[in-house]
Each structure stands twice: as C-alpha cells, then as structure tokens.
C-alpha cells in the first residue's frame, strides 16, 4: 500500500504528512513539559526555602546542590548535536551520503556523551544520599531531567536506526530518506530546546 | 523544506547554521555568567528565561526552519501556547482557591 504525501506537500495543508505528524507530536510534548514546568513553578513559589533542607544540610541556591559546570558542558553538547543533525540533513540535500554518516554518527556520540554526564551527575547525587524522595526540589529535578533523558534515549534509538538499517531507503528513495531525517531532526531540536529551558530554570535559579 | 532547496542554497544555510551555533554558545556563556551574579529571584528568572527564549527562538527559527515554514505549523504552535496558557491559568485558579494560597491577587 502506498502512503500518500510522505514527501510532497498535501494541497490542503501545504506540508507533507510526516511533517504535520511530527509537529502534532511536538505540540503534545509542549503540553507534557509545560505541565511539569508549571509544577516546578508552583513548588518553587510555594516553598519558603529553595532548594531547602536536604540530607541534613540547608541549601539556598540550586547551584550549591547541582553541578553547573557539568550542566553547562551538557548544554554545549546538545547545542553541538543540534548542529550536527541539521548538517546531516544538509549533507543529504547536497547528495553527500558520506558526510551524512559522519554527522549522524557525531549526533549519536554527542547524545551518548550527554547521557554519560547525566549519569555522573545522578551517581554523585545518590552517593550523597540525595534521592528524589528527599525534597520537592530533588523530586522535580529528577522528574524533569529524567524525562528529558528518556527523550534523549528515544532520539538515540531513532537516529541509530537511520544510521544503520534505515539507510537502505537512501538507495531506493533518497527524497523519502531525506524527509525522514528532517523529521528526526525536528524531534532532536525539540529535545535541545527543552534542555535550553531546563538548564537555567533548574540549575541556575 | 526538503523539496525546496538547491545545493547552493543549502551551502548558504550551512553558513547560517554555524552563525547560529556561535550565537547559542555565546548566549550559554551569558546565561551561566548571569547565574553567578546571584541576582534576586524575580530579575534572575526574567533574565534567564529571556535568554532561554532567544536561544529557543534561534533553534526553532533556523534549525527547525520555522522562518520559512507554512502557516499551518504556526497555527499549531499558537494553539499549543494557548492550551498551555489555559492549563497554567487553571492551576493558578485552583491554587488561589485554596485557603492561604495566593499566587496572583
């Protein structure tokens, strides 16, 4: 069965179905993260001290509990991966499949780098007895960053597919494949945008 | 986007991507620097979220190609923003209706 409008734009919407589909999905994601950001705002405003008492210590700033240098490094990593995935798409548009592989591979490696650093951060918290159950601050920190990390893992799976078995499509239908990479890229950029808002909100304020 | 551009146009886009990357890197450094100023919470939040909005806008506009996107996508994003606003309003209303819990008076 042929699925219509996978590459060419539908006359009524002006965009192809894949793009409309991913934007609808991203709209639902805005609501998901928006709800959690709202939870953060209410917890923050309602708390007399923030982050407050944790594991027997009183903290006045989130940056006293969390590692700002590691989170800054992770910000650079995700921004870098946004560039590499858009370069992967641009390479396909210029018919340079070799460069596509390079940039998509770099995107996946950077995503792993992000997760490794997040793992180091989490391990450091756990080793100091700072668990999600310890305080509202830690609860919302682990929920927001944990959900974001799940999205990063999802991106790794999608991008790895398009670097591995999914590349067969390039030989049979390059336009369709390029379109898929653009859609995968839109998802990945969204993951980057979420982190752009998470980083100052949780780590610096 | 995919069906609209020649390789030459894409090369021009690549230069723009690099400029955006540079801008995002600089803005990240500014964000961290402002964080170390230890401003009071309200100005700190305004500055941090303003910079985050600029960075998010750059990623959305250039990496996600929103500057050349069709109107339908914009309507979709506007609808998301409206629903988000409604959700936040409901939360504030629920919070304010609790005894002693006033966020917006």
Tab-separated table of C-alpha atoms in Angstrom:
chain	number	residue	atom	x	y	z
A	1	UNK	CA	0.000	0.000	0.000
A	2	UNK	CA	1.291	3.438	-0.898
A	3	UNK	CA	1.119	6.036	1.828
A	4	UNK	CA	0.354	9.371	0.141
A	5	UNK	CA	2.098	12.700	0.749
A	6	UNK	CA	5.141	11.329	2.559
A	7	UNK	CA	7.457	13.698	0.655
A	8	UNK	CA	5.348	16.043	-1.445
A	9	UNK	CA	3.108	18.583	0.276
A	10	UNK	CA	-0.612	17.952	0.594
A	11	UNK	CA	-2.530	20.592	-1.378
A	12	UNK	CA	-4.850	21.402	1.536
A	13	UNK	CA	-2.309	21.643	4.392
A	14	UNK	CA	0.699	22.833	2.358
A	15	UNK	CA	3.002	20.398	4.205
A	16	UNK	CA	3.663	16.677	3.894
A	17	UNK	CA	2.037	14.254	6.319
A	18	UNK	CA	5.294	13.345	8.068
A	19	UNK	CA	5.968	16.954	8.952
A	20	UNK	CA	2.424	17.604	10.125
A	21	UNK	CA	2.603	14.405	12.187
A	22	UNK	CA	5.852	15.316	13.956
A	23	UNK	CA	4.635	18.860	14.695
A	24	UNK	CA	1.420	17.471	16.204
A	25	UNK	CA	3.546	15.155	18.338
A	26	UNK	CA	5.782	18.046	19.376
A	27	UNK	CA	2.684	20.081	20.277
A	28	UNK	CA	1.676	17.291	22.680
A	29	UNK	CA	5.215	17.300	24.058
A	30	UNK	CA	4.963	21.043	24.709
A	31	UNK	CA	1.942	20.291	26.890
A	32	UNK	CA	3.770	17.468	28.707
A	33	UNK	CA	6.843	19.526	29.564
A	34	UNK	CA	4.710	22.640	30.066
A	35	UNK	CA	2.715	20.814	32.738
A	36	UNK	CA	5.892	19.770	34.514
A	37	UNK	CA	7.347	23.281	34.255
A	38	UNK	CA	4.111	24.528	35.842
A	39	UNK	CA	4.613	22.015	38.657
A	40	UNK	CA	8.140	23.360	39.130
A	41	UNK	CA	6.887	26.978	39.250
A	42	UNK	CA	4.250	26.134	41.878
A	43	UNK	CA	6.674	24.151	44.011
A	44	UNK	CA	9.224	26.951	43.732
A	45	UNK	CA	6.827	29.771	44.571
A	46	UNK	CA	5.184	27.851	47.406
A	47	UNK	CA	8.456	26.877	49.093
A	48	UNK	CA	9.750	29.092	51.923
A	49	UNK	CA	13.326	27.997	51.079
A	50	UNK	CA	14.573	26.692	47.734
A	51	UNK	CA	16.128	24.158	47.343
A	52	UNK	CA	15.846	23.992	51.145
A	53	UNK	CA	16.840	21.248	53.555
A	54	UNK	CA	18.329	18.085	52.050
A	55	UNK	CA	20.258	15.274	53.731
A	56	UNK	CA	20.773	17.393	56.829
A	57	UNK	CA	22.070	20.478	55.006
A	58	UNK	CA	20.336	23.753	54.185
A	59	UNK	CA	20.857	24.955	50.621
A	60	UNK	CA	19.993	28.475	49.475
A	61	UNK	CA	20.733	28.049	45.768
A	62	UNK	CA	20.262	25.196	43.312
A	63	UNK	CA	23.833	25.723	42.121
A	64	UNK	CA	25.024	24.655	45.613
A	65	UNK	CA	23.444	21.209	45.093
A	66	UNK	CA	23.798	20.682	41.344
A	67	UNK	CA	26.903	20.830	39.190
A	68	UNK	CA	26.661	23.912	36.961
A	69	UNK	CA	29.923	23.127	35.074
A	70	UNK	CA	28.649	19.646	34.107
A	71	UNK	CA	25.254	21.043	33.081
A	72	UNK	CA	26.980	23.796	31.047
A	73	UNK	CA	29.063	21.144	29.308
A	74	UNK	CA	25.861	19.205	28.577
A	75	UNK	CA	24.306	22.368	27.128
A	76	UNK	CA	27.228	22.745	24.720
A	77	UNK	CA	26.952	19.045	23.837
A	78	UNK	CA	23.253	19.292	22.988
A	79	UNK	CA	23.681	22.536	21.034
A	80	UNK	CA	26.520	20.837	19.146
A	81	UNK	CA	24.340	17.817	18.411
A	82	UNK	CA	21.621	20.116	17.040
A	83	UNK	CA	24.190	21.482	14.599
A	84	UNK	CA	25.417	18.016	13.596
A	85	UNK	CA	21.916	16.684	12.904
A	86	UNK	CA	20.981	19.695	10.791
A	87	UNK	CA	24.304	19.221	8.972
A	88	UNK	CA	23.381	15.559	8.419
A	89	UNK	CA	20.182	16.710	6.708
A	90	UNK	CA	22.053	19.387	4.721
A	91	UNK	CA	24.564	16.731	3.581
A	92	UNK	CA	21.752	14.606	2.182
A	93	UNK	CA	20.325	17.667	0.424
A	94	UNK	CA	23.751	18.101	-1.214
A	95	UNK	CA	23.787	14.397	-2.105
A	96	UNK	CA	26.750	13.704	0.203
A	97	UNK	CA	25.832	10.457	1.915
A	98	UNK	CA	29.376	10.010	3.286
A	99	UNK	CA	29.097	13.304	5.166
A	100	UNK	CA	25.614	12.382	6.340
A	101	UNK	CA	27.019	9.275	8.045
A	102	UNK	CA	29.713	11.367	9.686
A	103	UNK	CA	27.324	13.977	11.049
A	104	UNK	CA	24.655	11.499	12.133
A	105	UNK	CA	27.324	9.408	13.872
A	106	UNK	CA	28.553	12.550	15.646
A	107	UNK	CA	24.993	13.350	16.740
A	108	UNK	CA	24.621	9.903	18.314
A	109	UNK	CA	28.017	10.124	20.021
A	110	UNK	CA	27.175	13.540	21.446
A	111	UNK	CA	23.854	12.176	22.719
A	112	UNK	CA	25.722	9.363	24.493
A	113	UNK	CA	28.099	11.953	25.911
A	114	UNK	CA	25.128	13.859	27.297
A	115	UNK	CA	23.769	10.710	28.968
A	116	UNK	CA	27.157	9.779	30.441
A	117	UNK	CA	27.476	13.226	32.038
A	118	UNK	CA	23.907	12.998	33.309
A	119	UNK	CA	24.777	9.578	34.736
A	120	UNK	CA	27.792	11.085	36.542
A	121	UNK	CA	25.533	13.798	37.972
A	122	UNK	CA	22.920	11.297	39.151
A	123	UNK	CA	25.556	8.995	40.673
A	124	UNK	CA	27.051	11.923	42.566
A	125	UNK	CA	23.632	12.846	43.979
A	126	UNK	CA	22.820	9.284	45.011
A	127	UNK	CA	26.216	8.828	46.686
A	128	UNK	CA	25.426	11.851	48.887
A	129	UNK	CA	22.011	10.469	49.825
A	130	UNK	CA	20.209	12.939	47.575
A	131	UNK	CA	17.296	10.898	46.242
A	132	UNK	CA	14.044	12.124	44.634
A	133	UNK	CA	12.196	11.391	47.867
A	134	UNK	CA	14.485	13.717	49.840
A	135	UNK	CA	12.805	17.026	48.899
A	136	UNK	CA	10.451	18.706	46.433
A	137	UNK	CA	13.457	20.237	44.686
A	138	UNK	CA	15.110	16.866	44.104
A	139	UNK	CA	11.759	15.314	43.166
A	140	UNK	CA	11.095	17.824	40.373
A	141	UNK	CA	14.788	17.836	39.352
A	142	UNK	CA	14.843	14.071	38.816
A	143	UNK	CA	11.426	14.029	37.110
A	144	UNK	CA	12.254	16.827	34.654
A	145	UNK	CA	15.813	15.785	33.850
A	146	UNK	CA	14.872	12.074	33.893
A	147	UNK	CA	12.033	12.602	31.408
A	148	UNK	CA	14.343	14.672	29.257
A	149	UNK	CA	16.960	11.900	29.391
A	150	UNK	CA	14.290	9.398	28.257
A	151	UNK	CA	13.692	11.656	25.249
A	152	UNK	CA	17.434	11.692	24.544
A	153	UNK	CA	17.433	7.866	24.624
A	154	UNK	CA	14.464	7.904	22.214
A	155	UNK	CA	16.444	10.185	19.904
A	156	UNK	CA	19.457	7.863	20.047
A	157	UNK	CA	17.267	4.902	19.029
A	158	UNK	CA	15.706	6.815	16.102
A	159	UNK	CA	18.993	8.282	14.897
A	160	UNK	CA	20.815	4.940	15.238
A	161	UNK	CA	18.133	3.320	13.076
A	162	UNK	CA	18.712	5.955	10.406
A	163	UNK	CA	22.448	5.416	10.611
A	164	UNK	CA	22.105	1.625	10.440
A	165	UNK	CA	19.318	-0.424	8.853
A	166	UNK	CA	17.281	2.648	7.843
A	167	UNK	CA	19.933	3.754	5.328
A	168	UNK	CA	18.654	1.159	2.837
A	169	UNK	CA	15.956	3.669	1.982
A	170	UNK	CA	18.583	6.117	0.683
A	171	UNK	CA	19.378	3.704	-2.169
A	172	UNK	CA	15.763	3.180	-3.192
A	173	UNK	CA	14.160	6.539	-2.401
A	174	UNK	CA	16.612	9.290	-1.413
A	175	UNK	CA	13.956	12.041	-1.189
A	176	UNK	CA	11.895	9.963	1.234
A	177	UNK	CA	15.002	9.237	3.324
A	178	UNK	CA	15.989	12.930	3.415
A	179	UNK	CA	12.494	13.784	4.539
A	180	UNK	CA	12.709	11.234	7.348
A	181	UNK	CA	15.988	12.730	8.541
A	182	UNK	CA	14.401	16.177	8.565
A	183	UNK	CA	11.571	14.833	10.734
A	184	UNK	CA	14.014	13.048	13.072
A	185	UNK	CA	15.929	16.319	13.245
A	186	UNK	CA	12.822	18.265	14.271
A	187	UNK	CA	12.371	15.879	17.207
A	188	UNK	CA	16.027	16.219	18.186
A	189	UNK	CA	15.909	20.034	18.050
A	190	UNK	CA	12.878	19.936	20.326
A	191	UNK	CA	14.862	17.870	22.842
A	192	UNK	CA	17.555	20.558	22.640
A	193	UNK	CA	15.025	23.369	23.218
A	194	UNK	CA	13.643	21.611	26.302
A	195	UNK	CA	17.164	21.461	27.753
A	196	UNK	CA	17.739	25.141	26.879
A	197	UNK	CA	14.846	25.965	29.236
A	198	UNK	CA	15.639	23.269	31.838
A	199	UNK	CA	19.239	24.351	32.324
A	200	UNK	CA	18.734	27.912	33.652
A	201	UNK	CA	15.468	27.094	35.403
A	202	UNK	CA	16.733	24.169	37.455
A	203	UNK	CA	20.468	24.744	37.757
A	204	UNK	CA	20.894	28.498	37.936
A	205	UNK	CA	17.837	29.952	39.691
B	1	UNK	CA	11.720	22.284	3.192
B	2	UNK	CA	13.279	19.191	1.661
B	3	UNK	CA	11.849	19.769	-1.801
B	4	UNK	CA	12.571	23.494	-1.972
B	5	UNK	CA	16.350	23.949	-1.953
B	6	UNK	CA	19.207	23.641	-4.403
B	7	UNK	CA	22.661	22.526	-3.164
B	8	UNK	CA	23.887	26.137	-3.480
B	9	UNK	CA	21.095	27.371	-1.214
B	10	UNK	CA	21.917	24.624	1.276
B	11	UNK	CA	25.536	25.808	1.387
B	12	UNK	CA	24.276	29.262	2.329
B	13	UNK	CA	22.118	27.646	5.021
B	14	UNK	CA	25.171	25.862	6.415
B	15	UNK	CA	26.892	29.220	6.974
B	16	UNK	CA	23.799	30.411	8.835
B	17	UNK	CA	23.805	27.220	10.968
B	18	UNK	CA	27.375	27.947	12.023
B	19	UNK	CA	26.492	31.523	12.969
B	20	UNK	CA	23.528	30.285	14.989
B	21	UNK	CA	25.769	27.753	16.742
B	22	UNK	CA	28.172	30.560	17.667
B	23	UNK	CA	25.316	32.699	18.972
B	24	UNK	CA	23.952	29.804	21.052
B	25	UNK	CA	27.393	29.178	22.547
B	26	UNK	CA	27.809	32.872	23.478
B	27	UNK	CA	24.307	33.020	24.965
B	28	UNK	CA	25.026	29.899	27.045
B	29	UNK	CA	28.103	31.622	28.497
B	30	UNK	CA	25.976	34.725	29.202
B	31	UNK	CA	23.343	32.565	30.936
B	32	UNK	CA	25.928	30.962	33.214
B	33	UNK	CA	27.583	34.329	33.928
B	34	UNK	CA	24.236	35.857	34.924
B	35	UNK	CA	23.622	32.828	37.160
B	36	UNK	CA	26.830	33.577	39.083
B	37	UNK	CA	25.729	37.200	39.687
B	38	UNK	CA	23.264	35.799	42.270
B	39	UNK	CA	20.539	38.294	41.395
B	40	UNK	CA	17.269	38.263	43.387
B	41	UNK	CA	14.915	35.549	42.156
B	42	UNK	CA	12.495	37.646	40.048
B	43	UNK	CA	15.088	39.548	37.937
B	44	UNK	CA	17.212	36.400	37.722
B	45	UNK	CA	14.211	34.431	36.409
B	46	UNK	CA	13.304	37.168	33.896
B	47	UNK	CA	16.863	37.381	32.536
B	48	UNK	CA	17.361	33.599	32.440
B	49	UNK	CA	14.047	32.942	30.698
B	50	UNK	CA	14.577	35.827	28.262
B	51	UNK	CA	17.937	34.373	27.185
B	52	UNK	CA	16.388	30.879	27.022
B	53	UNK	CA	13.590	32.251	24.800
B	54	UNK	CA	16.152	33.863	22.458
B	55	UNK	CA	18.114	30.592	22.285
B	56	UNK	CA	14.959	28.537	21.753
B	57	UNK	CA	13.868	31.020	19.091
B	58	UNK	CA	17.186	30.634	17.252
B	59	UNK	CA	16.956	26.825	17.307
B	60	UNK	CA	13.293	26.907	16.219
B	61	UNK	CA	13.746	29.564	13.546
B	62	UNK	CA	16.898	28.283	11.880
B	63	UNK	CA	17.499	24.635	12.801
B	64	UNK	CA	13.795	23.733	12.658
B	65	UNK	CA	13.277	26.071	9.681
B	66	UNK	CA	10.315	27.833	11.246
B	67	UNK	CA	11.194	31.098	9.471
B	68	UNK	CA	10.241	29.501	6.159
B	69	UNK	CA	7.535	27.171	7.473
B	70	UNK	CA	3.904	27.056	6.344
B	71	UNK	CA	1.168	28.877	8.254
B	72	UNK	CA	-0.435	25.639	9.433
B	73	UNK	CA	2.604	24.822	11.581
B	74	UNK	CA	2.455	28.282	13.170
B	75	UNK	CA	-1.232	27.830	13.971
B	76	UNK	CA	-0.391	24.505	15.560
B	77	UNK	CA	2.253	26.152	17.762
B	78	UNK	CA	-0.062	29.041	18.649
B	79	UNK	CA	-2.751	26.505	19.643
B	80	UNK	CA	-0.185	24.738	21.879
B	81	UNK	CA	0.754	28.040	23.522
B	82	UNK	CA	-2.921	28.887	24.119
B	83	UNK	CA	-3.630	25.486	25.678
B	84	UNK	CA	-0.510	25.819	27.821
B	85	UNK	CA	-1.714	29.226	28.993
B	86	UNK	CA	-5.176	27.823	29.785
B	87	UNK	CA	-3.594	24.977	31.764
B	88	UNK	CA	-1.435	27.392	33.749
B	89	UNK	CA	-4.445	29.648	34.397
B	90	UNK	CA	-6.416	26.669	35.716
B	91	UNK	CA	-3.535	25.740	38.021
B	92	UNK	CA	-3.319	29.306	39.348
B	93	UNK	CA	-7.103	29.384	39.834
B	94	UNK	CA	-7.022	26.042	41.696
B	95	UNK	CA	-4.068	27.207	43.797
B	96	UNK	CA	-5.720	30.537	44.661
B	97	UNK	CA	-8.968	28.843	45.652
B	98	UNK	CA	-7.063	27.010	48.404
B	99	UNK	CA	-7.001	28.755	51.756
B	100	UNK	CA	-3.934	30.961	52.075
B	101	UNK	CA	-2.551	30.117	48.652
B	102	UNK	CA	-2.393	33.255	46.544
B	103	UNK	CA	-0.096	33.499	43.554
B	104	UNK	CA	-1.949	36.200	41.615
B	105	UNK	CA	-4.064	38.618	43.602
